[in-house]
GROMACS .gro file of C-alpha atoms in nm:
model
  387
    1MET     CA    1   1.886  -1.029   2.544
    2ALA     CA    2   1.971  -1.293   2.283
    3ALA     CA    3   1.818  -1.235   1.940
    4ARG     CA    4   1.530  -1.469   1.854
    5THR     CA    5   1.593  -1.674   1.543
    6LEU     CA    6   1.322  -1.623   1.282
    7ALA     CA    7   1.327  -1.911   1.033
    8VAL     CA    8   1.127  -1.868   0.713
    9SER     CA    9   0.865  -2.129   0.623
   10ALA     CA   10   0.963  -2.339   0.323
   11THR     CA   11   0.601  -2.382   0.212
   12SER     CA   12   0.438  -2.044   0.266
   13PRO     CA   13   0.335  -1.865  -0.058
   14LEU     CA   14   0.453  -1.542   0.107
   15ALA     CA   15   0.806  -1.675   0.065
   16ARG     CA   16   0.776  -1.677  -0.317
   17TYR     CA   17   0.941  -1.344  -0.387
   18ARG     CA   18   0.880  -1.105  -0.675
   19ILE     CA   19   1.084  -0.828  -0.834
   20VAL     CA   20   0.924  -0.501  -0.723
   21GLY     CA   21   0.918  -0.342  -1.067
   22PRO     CA   22   1.098  -0.239  -1.386
   23ASN     CA   23   1.288   0.034  -1.199
   24CYS     CA   24   1.331  -0.136  -0.861
   25GLY     CA   25   1.512  -0.468  -0.849
   26LEU     CA   26   1.432  -0.547  -0.486
   27ARG     CA   27   1.314  -0.904  -0.427
   28ALA     CA   28   1.003  -0.860  -0.217
   29SER     CA   29   0.734  -1.071  -0.059
   30PRO     CA   30   0.411  -1.033  -0.261
   31LEU     CA   31   0.227  -0.879   0.035
   32GLN     CA   32   0.350  -0.592   0.249
   33LEU     CA   33   0.282  -0.568   0.620
   34GLY     CA   34   0.144  -0.223   0.699
   35ILE     CA   35   0.216  -0.136   1.061
   36MET     CA   36   0.004   0.177   1.104
   37SER     CA   37  -0.194  -0.015   1.371
   38LEU     CA   38   0.113  -0.087   1.586
   39GLY     CA   39   0.124   0.167   1.866
   40LYS     CA   40  -0.076   0.313   2.152
   41LYS     CA   41  -0.156   0.668   2.047
   42TRP     CA   42  -0.428   0.599   1.787
   43GLU     CA   43  -0.619   0.339   1.988
   44GLY     CA   44  -0.945   0.530   1.953
   45MET     CA   45  -0.938   0.498   1.575
   46LEU     CA   46  -0.750   0.171   1.512
   47GLY     CA   47  -0.801  -0.033   1.829
   48SER     CA   48  -0.555  -0.134   2.095
   49VAL     CA   49  -0.248  -0.352   2.061
   50THR     CA   50   0.027  -0.423   2.310
   51LYS     CA   51   0.393  -0.414   2.218
   52GLU     CA   52   0.407  -0.788   2.281
   53GLN     CA   53   0.124  -0.846   2.031
   54ALA     CA   54   0.292  -0.616   1.779
   55PHE     CA   55   0.618  -0.809   1.803
   56GLU     CA   56   0.427  -1.138   1.769
   57LEU     CA   57   0.268  -1.012   1.445
   58LEU     CA   58   0.603  -0.898   1.304
   59ASP     CA   59   0.759  -1.233   1.396
   60ALA     CA   60   0.477  -1.423   1.225
   61PHE     CA   61   0.509  -1.212   0.910
   62VAL     CA   62   0.882  -1.280   0.878
   63GLU     CA   63   0.848  -1.650   0.962
   64ALA     CA   64   0.584  -1.681   0.688
   65GLY     CA   65   0.832  -1.532   0.441
   66GLY     CA   66   0.738  -1.165   0.455
   67ASN     CA   67   1.019  -0.914   0.408
   68PHE     CA   68   0.838  -0.592   0.303
   69VAL     CA   69   0.720  -0.362   0.585
   70ASP     CA   70   0.544  -0.026   0.541
   71THR     CA   71   0.518   0.258   0.794
   72ALA     CA   72   0.535   0.640   0.812
   73ASN     CA   73   0.690   0.909   1.028
   74LEU     CA   74   0.360   1.011   1.191
   75TYR     CA   75   0.181   0.676   1.233
   76GLN     CA   76   0.062   0.627   1.589
   77GLY     CA   77   0.224   0.955   1.692
   78GLU     CA   78   0.566   0.803   1.605
   79ASP     CA   79   0.501   0.479   1.800
   80SER     CA   80   0.490   0.274   1.477
   81GLU     CA   81   0.845   0.356   1.370
   82THR     CA   82   0.972   0.345   1.730
   83TRP     CA   83   0.823   0.003   1.812
   84PHE     CA   84   0.941  -0.136   1.480
   85GLY     CA   85   1.291  -0.007   1.548
   86GLU     CA   86   1.293  -0.174   1.890
   87TRP     CA   87   1.180  -0.501   1.733
   88LEU     CA   88   1.449  -0.473   1.464
   89LYS     CA   89   1.716  -0.423   1.729
   90GLU     CA   90   1.595  -0.722   1.932
   91ARG     CA   91   1.570  -0.956   1.634
   92GLN     CA   92   1.884  -0.824   1.459
   93ILE     CA   93   1.744  -0.886   1.109
   94ARG     CA   94   1.754  -0.539   0.957
   95ASP     CA   95   1.942  -0.664   0.649
   96ARG     CA   96   1.670  -0.921   0.573
   97LEU     CA   97   1.393  -0.664   0.537
   98ILE     CA   98   1.270  -0.399   0.294
   99ILE     CA   99   1.167  -0.100   0.504
  100ALA     CA  100   0.940   0.164   0.354
  101THR     CA  101   0.850   0.482   0.540
  102LYS     CA  102   0.713   0.824   0.451
  103TYR     CA  103   0.760   1.193   0.514
  104THR     CA  104   0.527   1.494   0.461
  105GLY     CA  105   0.293   1.452   0.757
  106ASN     CA  106   0.369   1.676   1.055
  107TYR     CA  107   0.483   1.410   1.300
  108LYS     CA  108   0.562   1.658   1.581
  109GLU     CA  109   0.236   1.856   1.576
  110SER     CA  110   0.059   1.663   1.854
  111ALA     CA  111   0.366   1.672   2.080
  112LEU     CA  112   0.476   2.032   2.022
  113GLY     CA  113   0.166   2.216   1.902
  114LYS     CA  114   0.082   2.352   1.555
  115LYS     CA  115   0.286   2.671   1.564
  116GLU     CA  116   0.590   2.517   1.733
  117ALA     CA  117   0.596   2.225   1.489
  118ILE     CA  118   0.535   2.427   1.173
  119LEU     CA  119   0.866   2.324   1.010
  120TYR     CA  120   0.811   1.950   1.060
  121GLY     CA  121   0.552   1.905   0.785
  122GLY     CA  122   0.516   1.943   0.409
  123ASN     CA  123   0.725   1.845   0.109
  124SER     CA  124   1.007   2.100   0.160
  125ARG     CA  125   1.377   2.016   0.178
  126ARG     CA  126   1.378   2.115   0.547
  127SER     CA  127   1.083   1.889   0.633
  128LEU     CA  128   1.248   1.605   0.441
  129HIS     CA  129   1.582   1.656   0.619
  130VAL     CA  130   1.450   1.645   0.976
  131SER     CA  131   1.198   1.367   0.903
  132VAL     CA  132   1.459   1.130   0.758
  133ARG     CA  133   1.701   1.216   1.039
  134ASP     CA  134   1.438   1.125   1.297
  135SER     CA  135   1.304   0.819   1.110
  136LEU     CA  136   1.653   0.669   1.092
  137ALA     CA  137   1.691   0.717   1.468
  138LYS     CA  138   1.349   0.566   1.550
  139LEU     CA  139   1.399   0.273   1.314
  140GLN     CA  140   1.753   0.221   1.448
  141THR     CA  141   1.892   0.178   1.100
  142ASP     CA  142   2.141   0.351   0.869
  143TRP     CA  143   1.920   0.357   0.561
  144ILE     CA  144   1.563   0.341   0.435
  145ASP     CA  145   1.492   0.109   0.142
  146ILE     CA  146   1.193   0.304   0.007
  147LEU     CA  147   1.107   0.660   0.110
  148TYR     CA  148   0.766   0.788   0.004
  149VAL     CA  149   0.646   1.142  -0.037
  150HIS     CA  150   0.333   1.081   0.171
  151TRP     CA  151   0.115   1.324  -0.022
  152TRP     CA  152   0.146   1.624  -0.252
  153ASP     CA  153   0.134   1.952  -0.058
  154TYR     CA  154   0.094   2.194  -0.354
  155THR     CA  155   0.348   2.433  -0.195
  156THR     CA  156   0.686   2.282  -0.287
  157SER     CA  157   0.813   2.286  -0.643
  158ILE     CA  158   0.881   1.964  -0.831
  159LYS     CA  159   1.241   2.079  -0.878
  160GLU     CA  160   1.299   2.128  -0.504
  161LEU     CA  161   1.131   1.797  -0.425
  162MET     CA  162   1.323   1.580  -0.671
  163ASP     CA  163   1.658   1.754  -0.616
  164SER     CA  164   1.622   1.710  -0.238
  165LEU     CA  165   1.521   1.344  -0.263
  166HIS     CA  166   1.810   1.271  -0.496
  167ILE     CA  167   2.061   1.407  -0.244
  168LEU     CA  168   1.942   1.148   0.010
  169VAL     CA  169   1.990   0.873  -0.248
  170GLU     CA  170   2.343   0.994  -0.320
  171GLN     CA  171   2.415   0.995   0.053
  172GLY     CA  172   2.297   0.634   0.084
  173LYS     CA  173   2.032   0.722   0.342
  174VAL     CA  174   1.755   0.626   0.098
  175LEU     CA  175   1.776   0.366  -0.181
  176TYR     CA  176   1.447   0.400  -0.375
  177LEU     CA  177   1.180   0.668  -0.399
  178GLY     CA  178   0.803   0.628  -0.380
  179ALA     CA  179   0.507   0.854  -0.447
  180SER     CA  180   0.200   0.823  -0.227
  181ASP     CA  181  -0.140   0.988  -0.266
  182MET     CA  182  -0.016   1.222  -0.538
  183PRO     CA  183  -0.196   1.326  -0.858
  184ALA     CA  184  -0.082   1.141  -1.170
  185TRP     CA  185   0.020   1.466  -1.342
  186VAL     CA  186   0.255   1.553  -1.053
  187VAL     CA  187   0.426   1.213  -1.053
  188SER     CA  188   0.456   1.223  -1.433
  189ALA     CA  189   0.612   1.570  -1.426
  190ALA     CA  190   0.842   1.476  -1.138
  191ASN     CA  191   0.966   1.159  -1.306
  192GLN     CA  192   1.021   1.335  -1.636
  193TYR     CA  193   1.217   1.609  -1.455
  194ALA     CA  194   1.426   1.342  -1.281
  195LEU     CA  195   1.495   1.154  -1.604
  196ASP     CA  196   1.587   1.474  -1.789
  197HIS     CA  197   1.822   1.599  -1.517
  198GLY     CA  198   1.998   1.284  -1.401
  199LYS     CA  199   1.801   1.257  -1.076
  200THR     CA  200   1.641   0.955  -0.913
  201PRO     CA  201   1.279   0.900  -1.028
  202PHE     CA  202   0.994   0.745  -0.834
  203SER     CA  203   0.979   0.367  -0.880
  204ILE     CA  204   0.667   0.276  -0.679
  205TYR     CA  205   0.327   0.437  -0.620
  206GLN     CA  206   0.113   0.392  -0.308
  207GLY     CA  207  -0.254   0.485  -0.311
  208ARG     CA  208  -0.606   0.383  -0.218
  209TRP     CA  209  -0.720   0.097  -0.438
  210SER     CA  210  -0.962  -0.185  -0.372
  211VAL     CA  211  -1.271  -0.354  -0.510
  212MET     CA  212  -1.477  -0.065  -0.368
  213PHE     CA  213  -1.246   0.226  -0.457
  214ARG     CA  214  -1.116   0.207  -0.815
  215ASP     CA  215  -1.029   0.572  -0.884
  216MET     CA  216  -0.662   0.480  -0.936
  217GLU     CA  217  -0.758   0.301  -1.256
  218ARG     CA  218  -0.841   0.628  -1.435
  219ASP     CA  219  -0.500   0.794  -1.461
  220ILE     CA  220  -0.267   0.653  -1.195
  221LEU     CA  221  -0.248   0.296  -1.329
  222PRO     CA  222  -0.175   0.409  -1.687
  223MET     CA  223   0.085   0.651  -1.549
  224CYS     CA  224   0.252   0.369  -1.353
  225HIS     CA  225   0.246   0.154  -1.666
  226GLN     CA  226   0.410   0.433  -1.869
  227PHE     CA  227   0.690   0.507  -1.618
  228GLY     CA  228   0.745   0.153  -1.488
  229LEU     CA  229   0.619   0.214  -1.135
  230ALA     CA  230   0.516  -0.072  -0.908
  231LEU     CA  231   0.188  -0.042  -0.717
  232ALA     CA  232   0.138  -0.054  -0.341
  233PRO     CA  233  -0.238  -0.035  -0.271
  234TRP     CA  234  -0.354   0.071   0.074
  235GLY     CA  235  -0.708   0.009   0.194
  236ALA     CA  236  -0.672  -0.309  -0.009
  237ILE     CA  237  -0.915  -0.508   0.205
  238GLY     CA  238  -1.167  -0.232   0.259
  239SER     CA  239  -0.998  -0.105   0.577
  240GLY     CA  240  -1.116  -0.419   0.755
  241ARG     CA  241  -1.485  -0.357   0.679
  242LEU     CA  242  -1.533  -0.639   0.426
  243MET     CA  243  -1.665  -0.947   0.605
  244THR     CA  244  -1.961  -1.183   0.610
  245LYS     CA  245  -2.261  -1.124   0.834
  246LYS     CA  246  -2.145  -1.407   1.060
  247GLN     CA  247  -1.793  -1.267   1.086
  248LEU     CA  248  -1.933  -0.929   1.188
  249GLU     CA  249  -2.165  -1.088   1.445
  250ASP     CA  250  -1.876  -1.291   1.590
  251ARG     CA  251  -1.657  -0.981   1.613
  252LEU     CA  252  -1.923  -0.776   1.790
  253ALA     CA  253  -2.000  -1.067   2.025
  254SER     CA  254  -1.632  -1.078   2.128
  255GLY     CA  255  -1.646  -0.713   2.227
  256GLU     CA  256  -1.462  -0.581   1.923
  257THR     CA  257  -1.587  -0.323   1.674
  258ILE     CA  258  -1.488  -0.256   1.312
  259ARG     CA  259  -1.262   0.026   1.200
  260ALA     CA  260  -1.446   0.347   1.126
  261ARG     CA  261  -1.361   0.686   0.982
  262GLY     CA  262  -1.580   0.992   0.964
  263GLN     CA  263  -1.948   0.892   0.962
  264GLN     CA  264  -1.885   0.518   0.936
  265ALA     CA  265  -2.049   0.303   1.204
  266LYS     CA  266  -1.833   0.084   1.427
  267ASP     CA  267  -2.099  -0.186   1.461
  268LYS     CA  268  -2.246  -0.224   1.113
  269GLN     CA  269  -2.147  -0.216   0.747
  270SER     CA  270  -2.281   0.011   0.477
  271ASP     CA  271  -2.513  -0.135   0.213
  272LEU     CA  272  -2.226  -0.125  -0.039
  273GLU     CA  273  -1.989  -0.307   0.198
  274ILE     CA  274  -2.252  -0.575   0.251
  275LYS     CA  275  -2.301  -0.623  -0.125
  276TYR     CA  276  -1.929  -0.653  -0.190
  277SER     CA  277  -1.886  -0.890   0.104
  278GLU     CA  278  -2.160  -1.117  -0.032
  279VAL     CA  279  -2.013  -1.147  -0.382
  280LEU     CA  280  -1.659  -1.189  -0.245
  281ALA     CA  281  -1.788  -1.466  -0.016
  282SER     CA  282  -1.950  -1.642  -0.312
  283VAL     CA  283  -1.623  -1.633  -0.509
  284ALA     CA  284  -1.434  -1.752  -0.201
  285ALA     CA  285  -1.663  -2.054  -0.178
  286GLU     CA  286  -1.579  -2.142  -0.539
  287HIS     CA  287  -1.214  -2.155  -0.433
  288GLY     CA  288  -1.287  -2.364  -0.126
  289ILE     CA  289  -1.214  -2.095   0.132
  290GLU     CA  290  -1.419  -1.868   0.358
  291SER     CA  291  -1.200  -1.559   0.352
  292VAL     CA  292  -1.362  -1.250   0.201
  293THR     CA  293  -1.044  -1.046   0.237
  294ALA     CA  294  -0.832  -1.306   0.056
  295ILE     CA  295  -1.054  -1.268  -0.251
  296ALA     CA  296  -1.036  -0.888  -0.225
  297LEU     CA  297  -0.656  -0.916  -0.232
  298ALA     CA  298  -0.666  -1.171  -0.514
  299TRP     CA  299  -0.874  -0.921  -0.716
  300LEU     CA  300  -0.594  -0.663  -0.686
  301LEU     CA  301  -0.327  -0.917  -0.778
  302ALA     CA  302  -0.526  -0.999  -1.093
  303ARG     CA  303  -0.561  -0.637  -1.212
  304ALA     CA  304  -0.203  -0.548  -1.303
  305PRO     CA  305   0.155  -0.669  -1.273
  306ASN     CA  306   0.392  -0.547  -1.000
  307VAL     CA  307   0.117  -0.508  -0.738
  308PHE     CA  308   0.219  -0.541  -0.372
  309PRO     CA  309  -0.091  -0.487  -0.154
  310ILE     CA  310  -0.047  -0.357   0.199
  311VAL     CA  311  -0.220  -0.569   0.465
  312GLY     CA  312  -0.252  -0.443   0.819
  313GLY     CA  313  -0.445  -0.575   1.113
  314ARG     CA  314  -0.334  -0.650   1.466
  315LYS     CA  315  -0.369  -1.028   1.483
  316VAL     CA  316  -0.165  -1.316   1.344
  317SER     CA  317  -0.491  -1.485   1.240
  318HIS     CA  318  -0.571  -1.185   1.013
  319LEU     CA  319  -0.231  -1.221   0.847
  320GLN     CA  320  -0.272  -1.596   0.792
  321ASP     CA  321  -0.615  -1.533   0.645
  322ASN     CA  322  -0.479  -1.281   0.394
  323ILE     CA  323  -0.187  -1.499   0.284
  324GLN     CA  324  -0.445  -1.734   0.127
  325ALA     CA  325  -0.486  -1.475  -0.152
  326LEU     CA  326  -0.150  -1.579  -0.296
  327LYS     CA  327  -0.281  -1.925  -0.381
  328ILE     CA  328  -0.582  -1.794  -0.575
  329LYS     CA  329  -0.609  -1.710  -0.943
  330LEU     CA  330  -0.934  -1.543  -1.039
  331THR     CA  331  -1.103  -1.596  -1.373
  332LYS     CA  332  -1.218  -1.301  -1.582
  333GLU     CA  333  -1.576  -1.411  -1.514
  334GLN     CA  334  -1.520  -1.391  -1.138
  335ILE     CA  335  -1.356  -1.050  -1.174
  336ALA     CA  336  -1.653  -0.931  -1.382
  337ARG     CA  337  -1.898  -1.044  -1.111
  338ILE     CA  338  -1.708  -0.850  -0.847
  339ASP     CA  339  -1.686  -0.544  -1.072
  340ALA     CA  340  -2.060  -0.558  -1.140
  341VAL     CA  341  -2.147  -0.473  -0.779
  342GLN     CA  342  -2.088  -0.104  -0.849
  343GLN     CA  343  -2.070   0.073  -1.182
  344PHE     CA  344  -1.726   0.228  -1.224
  345ASP     CA  345  -1.709   0.545  -1.432
  346VAL     CA  346  -1.363   0.591  -1.583
  347GLY     CA  347  -1.454   0.952  -1.659
  348PHE     CA  348  -1.361   1.175  -1.951
  349PRO     CA  349  -1.168   1.131  -2.177
  350HIS     CA  350  -1.142   0.758  -2.105
  351ASN     CA  351  -1.515   0.705  -2.145
  352MET     CA  352  -1.482   0.848  -2.496
  353ILE     CA  353  -1.145   0.728  -2.628
  354GLY     CA  354  -1.123   0.412  -2.419
  355THR     CA  355  -0.837   0.270  -2.213
  356ASP     CA  356  -0.499   0.117  -2.297
  357PRO     CA  357  -0.549  -0.227  -2.456
  358SER     CA  358  -0.220  -0.345  -2.306
  359LEU     CA  359  -0.382  -0.310  -1.961
  360GLU     CA  360  -0.591  -0.614  -2.039
  361VAL     CA  361  -0.812  -0.644  -1.729
  362ILE     CA  362  -0.902  -0.274  -1.732
  363TYR     CA  363  -0.944  -0.241  -2.111
  364ASP     CA  364  -1.303  -0.221  -2.235
  365PRO     CA  365  -1.325  -0.251  -2.616
  366LYS     CA  366  -1.690  -0.139  -2.608
  367GLN     CA  367  -1.579   0.208  -2.497
  368SER     CA  368  -1.268   0.232  -2.713
  369MET     CA  369  -1.233   0.444  -3.024
  370ILE     CA  370  -0.938   0.230  -3.135
  371ALA     CA  371  -1.121  -0.103  -3.112
  372SER     CA  372  -1.144  -0.266  -3.453
  373GLU     CA  373  -1.206  -0.609  -3.594
  374ASP     CA  374  -0.900  -0.552  -3.813
  375ILE     CA  375  -0.650  -0.480  -3.531
  376ASP     CA  376  -0.498  -0.725  -3.287
  377HIS     CA  377  -0.333  -0.578  -2.978
  378LEU     CA  378  -0.052  -0.746  -2.790
  379PRO     CA  379  -0.154  -0.782  -2.425
  380GLY     CA  380   0.068  -0.642  -2.156
  381PRO     CA  381   0.233  -0.860  -1.887
  382LYS     CA  382  -0.011  -1.103  -1.729
  383PRO     CA  383  -0.081  -1.030  -1.361
  384PHE     CA  384   0.018  -1.302  -1.115
  385GLY     CA  385  -0.337  -1.338  -0.985
  386LEU     CA  386  -0.516  -1.387  -1.317
  387ALA     CA  387  -0.613  -1.737  -1.422
   0.00000   0.00000   0.00000
């Protein structure tokens, strides 16, 4: 089969590329396409999508200028990496893309059983070795641009972890390292170990961050600022649960539900989701658009530099909707209105000593022990999404 030519739009804001971060010189699209939804094995949780629809979404992302794709070894019971690898082979554009995947999760457990698959999970050197071997085969590529430790397992030493990751970098199988869902103290210790011992440090952090879930702002954002890590927020648009009342009614009328985890309902939003959706809709109207999720993404892009939100979904229309975020610059007043929906407690010691004044959007001089009328602080780099 002849490879389909994917020409990049000359006008799409997704085709305005950004350097990933101080320690990663990749030139990346400002939004990442998360492909956890692409596959058949997690239909009950994420909804159904055919391989044809998955390929259509990947095509649309690249044609709009996207070049940054995020997956993991266990997503969709390995379908995500496998389908993506098939698409890459058909389109023959591997060299045009930044591919990020992850290890740690036991990707063979459902197929083999817990006891039989015991060596396929965790942060150990063995788990890393077999996971990367299998990810390369599924993705049909010779290297991974960014490999994440998917989460901290508390059983593997920092020395074993960083030494093992560095070997893969030396072998050329992995180019950059990422930390995902790991405590700030672990990433700090790991990066300091790497810097002290001539190993490769983490250069990007992936974690849950959105208008509704701001925990990363306590210690993870300052840690990323200190070590020069870029930020890759997941759950950036509220896991698809931020929408207007009309959008929800239209979705339910079409026979679709909304994504749910745990006790979440598939046919209605929580009170907090409704409140956030209302204020996001009001800000969207001020920018002449209707998209709630575009404003949620714009909020992230206004919080810090080197932020590359992950957007998922199964439809091209969802992608086009989210790309609008790249044209929006929020004012501090609009950010304050969004933040006011829910009181965010930075916790001790930040609620006593304050936060870093160089992190301008997060800094609150009212809570800072260093605030003074006699001291001017140089602001840090201005985020792309801040007016």
